[in-house]
Coordinates of C-alpha atoms and ligand atoms in Angstrom, one line a residue:
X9 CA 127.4 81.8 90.4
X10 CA 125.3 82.3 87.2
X11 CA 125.2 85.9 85.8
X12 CA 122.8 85.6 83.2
X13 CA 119.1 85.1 83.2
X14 CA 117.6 81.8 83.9
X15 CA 114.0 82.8 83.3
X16 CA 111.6 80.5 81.2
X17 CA 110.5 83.1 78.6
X18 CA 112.7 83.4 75.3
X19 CA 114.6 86.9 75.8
X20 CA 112.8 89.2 73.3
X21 CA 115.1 92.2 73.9
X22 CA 111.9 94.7 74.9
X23 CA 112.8 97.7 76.5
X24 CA 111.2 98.2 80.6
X25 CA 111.8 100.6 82.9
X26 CA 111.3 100.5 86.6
X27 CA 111.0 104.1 88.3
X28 CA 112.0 103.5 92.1
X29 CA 115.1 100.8 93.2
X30 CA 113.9 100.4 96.2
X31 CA 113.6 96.8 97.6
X32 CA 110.2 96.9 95.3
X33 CA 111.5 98.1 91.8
X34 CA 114.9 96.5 92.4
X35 CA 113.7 93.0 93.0
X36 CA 111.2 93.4 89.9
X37 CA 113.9 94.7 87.6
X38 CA 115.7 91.3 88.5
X39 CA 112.6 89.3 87.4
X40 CA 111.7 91.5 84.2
X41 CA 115.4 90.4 83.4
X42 CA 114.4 86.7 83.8
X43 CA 111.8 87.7 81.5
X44 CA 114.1 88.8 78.7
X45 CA 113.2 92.4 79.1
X46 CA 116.5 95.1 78.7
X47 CA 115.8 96.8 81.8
X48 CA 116.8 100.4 83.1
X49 CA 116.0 101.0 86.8
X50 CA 116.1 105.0 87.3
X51 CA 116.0 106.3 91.0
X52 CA 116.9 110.2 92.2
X53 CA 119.0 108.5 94.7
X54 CA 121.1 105.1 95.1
X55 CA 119.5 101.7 95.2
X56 CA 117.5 101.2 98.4
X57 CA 118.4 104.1 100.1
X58 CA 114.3 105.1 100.6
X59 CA 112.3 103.4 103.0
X60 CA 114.2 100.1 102.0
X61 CA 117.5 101.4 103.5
X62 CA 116.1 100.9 107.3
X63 CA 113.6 98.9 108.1
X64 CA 113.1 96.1 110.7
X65 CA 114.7 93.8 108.3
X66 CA 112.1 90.9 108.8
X67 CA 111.1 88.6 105.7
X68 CA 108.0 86.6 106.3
X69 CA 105.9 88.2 108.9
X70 CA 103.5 90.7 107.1
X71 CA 100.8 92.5 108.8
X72 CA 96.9 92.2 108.8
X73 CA 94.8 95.4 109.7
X74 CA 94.2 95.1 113.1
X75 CA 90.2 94.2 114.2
X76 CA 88.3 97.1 115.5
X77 CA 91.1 99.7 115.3
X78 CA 88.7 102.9 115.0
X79 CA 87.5 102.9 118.2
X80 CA 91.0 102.7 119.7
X81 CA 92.5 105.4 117.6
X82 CA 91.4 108.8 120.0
X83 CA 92.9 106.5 123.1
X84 CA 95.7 105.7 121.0
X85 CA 96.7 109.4 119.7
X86 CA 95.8 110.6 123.3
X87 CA 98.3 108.2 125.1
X88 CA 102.1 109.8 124.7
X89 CA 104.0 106.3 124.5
X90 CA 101.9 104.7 121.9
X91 CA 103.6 104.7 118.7
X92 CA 100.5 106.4 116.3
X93 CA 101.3 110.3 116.0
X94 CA 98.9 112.7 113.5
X95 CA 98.9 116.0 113.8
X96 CA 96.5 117.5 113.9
X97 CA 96.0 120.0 111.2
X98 CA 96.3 117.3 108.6
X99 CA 93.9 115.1 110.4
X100 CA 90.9 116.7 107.8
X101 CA 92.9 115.4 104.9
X102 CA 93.9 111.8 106.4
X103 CA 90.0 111.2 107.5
X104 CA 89.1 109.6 104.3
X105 CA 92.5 107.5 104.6
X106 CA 91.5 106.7 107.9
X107 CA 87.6 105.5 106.8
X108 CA 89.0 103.3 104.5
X109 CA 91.3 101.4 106.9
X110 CA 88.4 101.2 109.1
X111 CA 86.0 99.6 106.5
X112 CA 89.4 97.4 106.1
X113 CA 89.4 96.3 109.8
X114 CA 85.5 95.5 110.1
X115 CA 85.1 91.8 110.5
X116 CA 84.0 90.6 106.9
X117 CA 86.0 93.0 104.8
X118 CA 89.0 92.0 107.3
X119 CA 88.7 88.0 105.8
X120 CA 89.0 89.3 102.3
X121 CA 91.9 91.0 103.1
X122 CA 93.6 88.6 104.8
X123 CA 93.2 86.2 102.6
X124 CA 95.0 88.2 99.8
X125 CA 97.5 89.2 102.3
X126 CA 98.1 84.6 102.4
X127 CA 97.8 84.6 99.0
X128 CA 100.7 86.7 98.4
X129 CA 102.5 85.4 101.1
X130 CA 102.6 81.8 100.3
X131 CA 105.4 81.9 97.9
X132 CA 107.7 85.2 100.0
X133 CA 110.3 83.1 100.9
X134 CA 110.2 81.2 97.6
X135 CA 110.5 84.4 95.6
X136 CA 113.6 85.5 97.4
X137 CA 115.2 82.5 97.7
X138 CA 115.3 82.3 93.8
X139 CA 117.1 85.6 94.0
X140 CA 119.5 85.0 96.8
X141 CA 120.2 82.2 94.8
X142 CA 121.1 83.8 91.7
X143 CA 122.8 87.1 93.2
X144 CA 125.4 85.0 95.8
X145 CA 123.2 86.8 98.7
X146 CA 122.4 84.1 100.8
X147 CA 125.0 85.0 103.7
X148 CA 122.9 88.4 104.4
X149 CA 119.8 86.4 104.8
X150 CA 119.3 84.7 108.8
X151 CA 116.8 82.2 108.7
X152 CA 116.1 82.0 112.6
X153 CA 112.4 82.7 112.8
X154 CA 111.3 85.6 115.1
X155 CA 110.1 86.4 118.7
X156 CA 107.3 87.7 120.1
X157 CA 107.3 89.0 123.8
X158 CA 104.5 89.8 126.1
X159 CA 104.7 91.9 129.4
X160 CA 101.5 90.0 130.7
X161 CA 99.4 87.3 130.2
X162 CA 96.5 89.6 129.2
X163 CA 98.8 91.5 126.2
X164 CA 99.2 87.6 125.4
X165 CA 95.9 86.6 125.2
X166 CA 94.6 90.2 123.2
X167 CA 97.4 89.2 120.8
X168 CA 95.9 85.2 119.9
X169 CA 94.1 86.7 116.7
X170 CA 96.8 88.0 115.2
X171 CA 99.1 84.9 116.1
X172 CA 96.0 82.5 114.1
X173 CA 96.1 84.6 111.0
X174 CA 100.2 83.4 111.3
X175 CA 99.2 80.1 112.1
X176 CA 96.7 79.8 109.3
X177 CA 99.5 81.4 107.1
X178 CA 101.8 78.4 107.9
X179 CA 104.1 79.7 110.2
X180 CA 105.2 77.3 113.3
X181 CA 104.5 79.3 116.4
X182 CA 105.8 77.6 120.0
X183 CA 104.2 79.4 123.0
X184 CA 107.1 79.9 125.7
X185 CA 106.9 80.3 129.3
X186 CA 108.8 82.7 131.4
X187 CA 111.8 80.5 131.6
X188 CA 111.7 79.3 127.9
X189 CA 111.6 83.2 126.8
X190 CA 114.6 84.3 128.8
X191 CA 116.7 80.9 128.4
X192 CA 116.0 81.4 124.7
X193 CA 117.7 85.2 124.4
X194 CA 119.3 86.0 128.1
X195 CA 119.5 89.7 127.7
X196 CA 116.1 90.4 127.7
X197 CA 114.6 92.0 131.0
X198 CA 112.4 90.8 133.8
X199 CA 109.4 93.1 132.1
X200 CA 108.8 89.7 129.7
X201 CA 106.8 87.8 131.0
X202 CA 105.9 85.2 128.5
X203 CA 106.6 84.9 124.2
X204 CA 106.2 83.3 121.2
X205 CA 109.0 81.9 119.0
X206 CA 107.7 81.8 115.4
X207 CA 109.4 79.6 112.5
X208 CA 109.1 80.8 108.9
X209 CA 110.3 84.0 108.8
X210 CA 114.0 85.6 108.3
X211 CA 116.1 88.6 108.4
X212 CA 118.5 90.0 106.4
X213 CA 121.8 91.4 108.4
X214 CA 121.5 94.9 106.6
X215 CA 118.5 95.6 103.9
X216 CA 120.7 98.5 102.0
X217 CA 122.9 96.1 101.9
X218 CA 120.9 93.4 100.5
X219 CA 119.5 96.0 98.0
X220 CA 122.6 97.1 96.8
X221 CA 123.8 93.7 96.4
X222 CA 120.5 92.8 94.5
X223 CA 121.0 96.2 91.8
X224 CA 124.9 95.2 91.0
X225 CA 124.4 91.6 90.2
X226 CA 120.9 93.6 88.3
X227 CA 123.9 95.3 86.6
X228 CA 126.3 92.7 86.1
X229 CA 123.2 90.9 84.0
X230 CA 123.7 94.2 81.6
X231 CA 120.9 96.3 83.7
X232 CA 121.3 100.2 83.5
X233 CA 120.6 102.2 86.5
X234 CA 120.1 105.7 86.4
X235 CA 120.4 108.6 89.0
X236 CA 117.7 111.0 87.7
X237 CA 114.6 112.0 89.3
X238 CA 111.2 110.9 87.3
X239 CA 109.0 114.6 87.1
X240 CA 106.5 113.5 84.9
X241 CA 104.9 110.7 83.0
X242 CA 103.6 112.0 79.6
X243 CA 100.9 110.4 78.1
X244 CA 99.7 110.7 74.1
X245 CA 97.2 110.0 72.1
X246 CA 98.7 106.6 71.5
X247 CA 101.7 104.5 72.6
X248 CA 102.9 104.1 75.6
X249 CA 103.7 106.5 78.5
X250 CA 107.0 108.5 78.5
X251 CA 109.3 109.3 81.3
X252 CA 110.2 112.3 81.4
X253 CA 112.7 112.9 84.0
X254 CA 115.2 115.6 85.3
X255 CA 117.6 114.7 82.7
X256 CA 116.1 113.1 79.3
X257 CA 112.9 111.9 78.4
X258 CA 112.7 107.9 78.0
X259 CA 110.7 105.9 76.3
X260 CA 110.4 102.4 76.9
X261 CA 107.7 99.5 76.3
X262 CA 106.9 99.0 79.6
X263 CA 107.0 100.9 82.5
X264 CA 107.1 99.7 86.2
X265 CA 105.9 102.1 88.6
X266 CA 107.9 101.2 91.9
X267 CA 108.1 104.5 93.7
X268 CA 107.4 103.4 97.3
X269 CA 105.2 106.3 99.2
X270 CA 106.0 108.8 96.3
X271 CA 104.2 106.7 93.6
X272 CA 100.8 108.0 94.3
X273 CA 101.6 111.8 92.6
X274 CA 102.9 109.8 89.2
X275 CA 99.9 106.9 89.7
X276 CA 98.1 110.1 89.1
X277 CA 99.4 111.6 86.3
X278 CA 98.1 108.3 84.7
X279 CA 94.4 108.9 86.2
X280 CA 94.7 106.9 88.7
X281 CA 94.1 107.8 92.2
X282 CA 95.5 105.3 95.0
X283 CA 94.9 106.5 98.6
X284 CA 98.3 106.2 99.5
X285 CA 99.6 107.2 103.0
X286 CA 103.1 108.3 103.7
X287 CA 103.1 106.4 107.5
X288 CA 106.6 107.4 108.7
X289 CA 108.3 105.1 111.0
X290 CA 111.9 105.8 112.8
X291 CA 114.9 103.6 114.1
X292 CA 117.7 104.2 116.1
X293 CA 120.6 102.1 115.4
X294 CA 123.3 101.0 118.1
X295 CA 127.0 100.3 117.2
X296 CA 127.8 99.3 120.5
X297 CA 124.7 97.6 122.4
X298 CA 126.2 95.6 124.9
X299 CA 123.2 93.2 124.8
X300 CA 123.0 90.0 122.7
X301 CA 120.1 88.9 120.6
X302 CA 119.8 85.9 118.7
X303 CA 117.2 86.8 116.4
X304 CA 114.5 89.7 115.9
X305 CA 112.4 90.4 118.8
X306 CA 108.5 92.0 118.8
X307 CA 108.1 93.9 121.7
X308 CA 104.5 93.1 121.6
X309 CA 103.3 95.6 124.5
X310 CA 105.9 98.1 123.2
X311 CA 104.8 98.0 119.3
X312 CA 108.8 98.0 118.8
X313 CA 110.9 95.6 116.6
X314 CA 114.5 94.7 117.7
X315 CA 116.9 93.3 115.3
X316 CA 120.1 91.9 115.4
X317 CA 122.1 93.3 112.4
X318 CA 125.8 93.3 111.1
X319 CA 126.3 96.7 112.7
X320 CA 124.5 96.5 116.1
X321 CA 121.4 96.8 116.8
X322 CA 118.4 98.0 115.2
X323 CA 115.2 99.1 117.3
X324 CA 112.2 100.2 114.7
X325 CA 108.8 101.2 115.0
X326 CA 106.2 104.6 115.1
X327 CA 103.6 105.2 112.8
X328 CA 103.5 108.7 112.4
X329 CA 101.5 110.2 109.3
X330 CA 102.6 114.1 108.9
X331 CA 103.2 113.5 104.8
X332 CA 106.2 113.1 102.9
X333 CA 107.7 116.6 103.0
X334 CA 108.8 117.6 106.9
X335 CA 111.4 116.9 108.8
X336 CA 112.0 114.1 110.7
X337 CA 111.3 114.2 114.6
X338 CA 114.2 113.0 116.6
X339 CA 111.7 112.4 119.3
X340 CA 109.7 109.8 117.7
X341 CA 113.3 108.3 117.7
X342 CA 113.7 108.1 121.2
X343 CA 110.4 107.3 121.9
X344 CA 111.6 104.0 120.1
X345 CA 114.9 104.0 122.0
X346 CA 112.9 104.3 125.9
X347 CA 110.3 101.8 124.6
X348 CA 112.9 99.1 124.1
X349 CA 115.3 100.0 126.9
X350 CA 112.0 99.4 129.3
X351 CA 111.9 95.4 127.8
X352 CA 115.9 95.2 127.4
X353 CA 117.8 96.7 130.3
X354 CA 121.3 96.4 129.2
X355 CA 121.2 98.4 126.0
X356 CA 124.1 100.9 125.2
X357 CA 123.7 103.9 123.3
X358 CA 127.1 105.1 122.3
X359 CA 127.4 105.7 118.4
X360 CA 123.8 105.9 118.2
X361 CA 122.5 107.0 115.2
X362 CA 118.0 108.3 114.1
X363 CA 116.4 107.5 110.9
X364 CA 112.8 108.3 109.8
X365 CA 111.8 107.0 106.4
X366 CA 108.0 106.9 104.7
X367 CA 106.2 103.6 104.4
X368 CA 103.8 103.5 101.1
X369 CA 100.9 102.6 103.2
X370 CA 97.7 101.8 101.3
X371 CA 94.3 101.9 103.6
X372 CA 93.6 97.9 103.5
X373 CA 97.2 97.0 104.2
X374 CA 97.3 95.6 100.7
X375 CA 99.8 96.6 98.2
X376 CA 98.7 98.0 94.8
X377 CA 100.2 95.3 91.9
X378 CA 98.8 95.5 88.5
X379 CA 98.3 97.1 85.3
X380 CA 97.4 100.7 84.8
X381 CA 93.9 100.4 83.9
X382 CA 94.1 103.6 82.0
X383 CA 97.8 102.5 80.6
X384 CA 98.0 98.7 80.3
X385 CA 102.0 99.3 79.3
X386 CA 102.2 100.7 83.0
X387 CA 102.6 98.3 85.8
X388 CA 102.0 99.0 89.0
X389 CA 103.7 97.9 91.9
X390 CA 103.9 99.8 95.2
X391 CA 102.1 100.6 98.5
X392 CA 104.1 97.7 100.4
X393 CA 103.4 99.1 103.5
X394 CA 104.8 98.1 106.6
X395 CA 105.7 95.0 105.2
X396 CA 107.4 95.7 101.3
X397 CA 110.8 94.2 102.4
X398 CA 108.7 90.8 102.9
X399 CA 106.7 91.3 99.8
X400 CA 109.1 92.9 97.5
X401 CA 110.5 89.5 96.1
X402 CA 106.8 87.7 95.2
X403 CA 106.0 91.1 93.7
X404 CA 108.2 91.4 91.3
X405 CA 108.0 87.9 90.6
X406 CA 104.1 88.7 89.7
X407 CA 105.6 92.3 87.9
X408 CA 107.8 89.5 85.6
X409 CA 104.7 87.2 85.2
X410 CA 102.4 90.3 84.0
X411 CA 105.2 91.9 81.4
X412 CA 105.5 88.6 80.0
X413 CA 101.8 88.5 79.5
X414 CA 101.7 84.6 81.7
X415 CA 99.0 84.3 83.8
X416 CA 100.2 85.0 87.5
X417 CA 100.7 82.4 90.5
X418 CA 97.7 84.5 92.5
X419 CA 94.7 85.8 91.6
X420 CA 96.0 89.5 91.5
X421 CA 92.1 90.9 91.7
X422 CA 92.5 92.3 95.1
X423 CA 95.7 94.2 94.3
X424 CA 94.2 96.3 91.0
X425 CA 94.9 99.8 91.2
X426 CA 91.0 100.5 90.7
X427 CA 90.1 99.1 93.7
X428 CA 89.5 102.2 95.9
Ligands
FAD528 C1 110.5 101.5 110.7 C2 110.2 100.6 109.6 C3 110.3 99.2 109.8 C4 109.9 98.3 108.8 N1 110.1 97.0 109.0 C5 109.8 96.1 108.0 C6 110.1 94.7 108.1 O1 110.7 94.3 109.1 N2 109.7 93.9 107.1 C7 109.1 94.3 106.0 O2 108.7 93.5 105.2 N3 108.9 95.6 105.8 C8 109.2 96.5 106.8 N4 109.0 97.9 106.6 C9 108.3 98.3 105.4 C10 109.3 98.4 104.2 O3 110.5 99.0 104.6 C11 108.7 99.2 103.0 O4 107.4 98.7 102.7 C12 109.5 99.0 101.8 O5 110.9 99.4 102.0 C13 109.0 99.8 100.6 O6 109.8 99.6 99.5 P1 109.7 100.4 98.2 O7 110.7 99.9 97.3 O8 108.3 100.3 97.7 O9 109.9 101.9 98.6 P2 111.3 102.7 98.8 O10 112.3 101.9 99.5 O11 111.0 104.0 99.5 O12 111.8 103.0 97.4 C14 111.2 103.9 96.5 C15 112.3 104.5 95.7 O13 111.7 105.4 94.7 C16 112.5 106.5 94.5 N5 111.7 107.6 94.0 C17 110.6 108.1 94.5 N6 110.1 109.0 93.7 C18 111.0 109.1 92.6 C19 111.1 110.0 91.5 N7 110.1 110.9 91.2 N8 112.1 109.8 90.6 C20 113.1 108.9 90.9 N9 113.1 108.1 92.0 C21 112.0 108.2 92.8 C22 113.0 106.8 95.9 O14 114.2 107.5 95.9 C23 113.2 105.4 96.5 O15 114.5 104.9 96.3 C24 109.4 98.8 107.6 C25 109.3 100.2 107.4 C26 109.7 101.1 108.3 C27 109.6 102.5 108.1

């Protein structure tokens, strides 16, 4: 396995430094390498321990704001086993978050938006098989596609939009019956009633472990990493930015702004304000499951993710906006646990360990990647989400193509910081 860069562009030794090793920052520190840039990736704690540590672990799928959500949201917050939470004294202070991803989800702004959601997806797989390739990773990568299940024929049928926009993306979906559902993965329960197998997408068998793998061969390459925490980004009257953090100040060329849900308080020490949205989502994670699946499962009916991982299994899901300060809520856990236990009979709890971590949700679903446009040595690259582990790969690709100052594979209009 090849250690050292394989990029096109002539190494010219400038200095970068990428605030955040999540999946985000980490995979764009590997492609500024590429580039030739010396890169320092600087993170309060280890590489992809954020929101990268436990997600559902899917590569591929990516999600379009759904049609016509406002007028479900008051049934939605009102009904105690759907997955949306907001409480209510910061519901003042999400309502313009909230306007936005309605003006999103109306029908001709919803196009737009999906089409830069294709347009960044076309080349996901691509992006990341470049760096499985270079990293020796490919073992922690499962390419088995994903299900979909459906309690009903009606949940089916309300879900055909949403399996188009995959369709028109490229994936290969294959409608299957009752029996083709439950011959295909055993252990799930009579509740399914019909599914969807789709063929495109992956997993990884542990995304902290993917992560960490990406950051040491990021090291191995000559990368620094450093465990400080980023307080401020000073600007002058000219030259770049500074980053001042807990334990120096730093200096670099270029700057990569990769901060998952936190980004938004440093996007706007540079002026620029990103309606960002910490939507916190929870998994339990079971040792011991005593159930078999053969590849990630979408509990369509249950808004749940299952995944088969190298430690057990992983159930995922919640979308609960209370900030990026309280404490997590064990019963948003369980909620997940009782959702998937309703679909999948058999499961086992022993061992069973909660997580909550904070997606950087932007209002249109579409992540913020570009230059500052107060700062043009600042990129930005963040607001993945519910689907950065998918993205992170193509982004940093773009991140790479930017520093080097190439034009990038997509038109990157939608993604400017200056949008909102
Ligand atoms: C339950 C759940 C399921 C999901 N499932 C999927 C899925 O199946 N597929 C998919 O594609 N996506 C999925 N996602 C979304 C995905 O996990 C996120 O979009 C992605 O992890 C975001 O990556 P990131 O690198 O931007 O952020 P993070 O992983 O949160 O990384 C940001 C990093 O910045 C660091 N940081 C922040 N502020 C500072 C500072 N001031 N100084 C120093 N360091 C700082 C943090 O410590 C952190 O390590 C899921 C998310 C959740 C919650």
């Amino acid at each position: 396995m090849a250690e050292t860069g394989s990029g096109a562009a002539a190494t010219d030794g400038r200095r970068a430094l990428v605030i955040g090793a999540g999946i985000v920052g980490t995979c764009s520190a590997l492609y500024l390498q590429r580039e030739g840039f010396r890169v320092t990736l600087v993170d309060r704690d280890g590489p992809g321990e954020g929101c990268s540590s436990g997600n559902a672990a899917n590569i591929g799928l990516g999600t379009y704001p759904p049609a016509g959500i406002l007028a479900k949201v008051p049934g939605m917050l009102m009904d105690p086993r759907h997955p949306l939470f907001i409480r209510w004294p910061d519901l003042p202070g999400l309502v313009p978050w909230f306007a936005r991803y309605a003006l999103a989800s109306a029908p001709r702004r919803r196009t737009a938006v999906a089409q830069a959601i294709d347009d960044l997806h076309r080349d996901v797989i691509a992006a990341y098989d470049t760096l499985f390739a270079e990293t020796g990773t490919e073992a922690l990568v499962v390419k088995r596609g994903m299900v979909f299940t459906y309690e009903s024929r009606r949940s089916f049928e309300a879900d055909t939009a949403n399996r188009e926009n995959y369709r028109r993306r490229g994936l290969v979906l294959t409608e299957l019956d009752r029996d083709e559902v439950h011959q295909m993965e055993p252990d799930l329960g009579p509740a399914v009633e019909c599914g969807v197998h789709l063929d495109g997408t992956e997993h990884t068998v542990d995304p902290l472990r993917l992560t960490r793998a990406f950051a040491e061969s990021f090291q191995r390459r000559g990368g620094t990493i450093l465990r400080e925490t980023v307080r401020d980004l000073e600007t002058g009257a000219d030259g770049p930015p500074r980053v001042v953090t807990d334990a120096a100040t730093h200096a670099p060329d270029l700057i990569v702004l990769a901060a998952g849900a936190w980004s938004g308080r440093l996007a706007a020490r540079l002026g620029s304000r990103v309606p960002l949205a910490a939507e916190r989502g929870y998994h339990v994670m079971l040792p011991d499951p005593g159930v078999s699946l053969s590849r990630p499962i979408r509990l369509s009916d249950r808004y749940v993710v299952v995944t088969p991982m190298e430690h057990g299994l992983r159930l995922t899901g919640i979308a609960e906006f209370s900030g990026l300060d309280k404490p997590s809520n064990d019963a948003r856990a369980d909620l997940v646990l009782r959702q998937a236990q309703a679909v999948i009979p058999g499961i086992r709890t022993e061992g069973m360990t909660r997580w909550m971590g904070h997606r950087p949700s932007t209002p249109d679903s579409i992540p913020v990647i570009g230059r500052s446009p107060r700062h043009p040595s600042v990129l930005f690259a963040f607001g993945h989400s519910h689907s950065g582990l998918s993205q992170a790969a193509v982004t940093g690709r773009l991140i790479g193509e930017l520093a080097a100052g190439r034009p990038t594979s997509i038109d990157l209009a939608p993604f400017r910081p200056e949008r909102f």
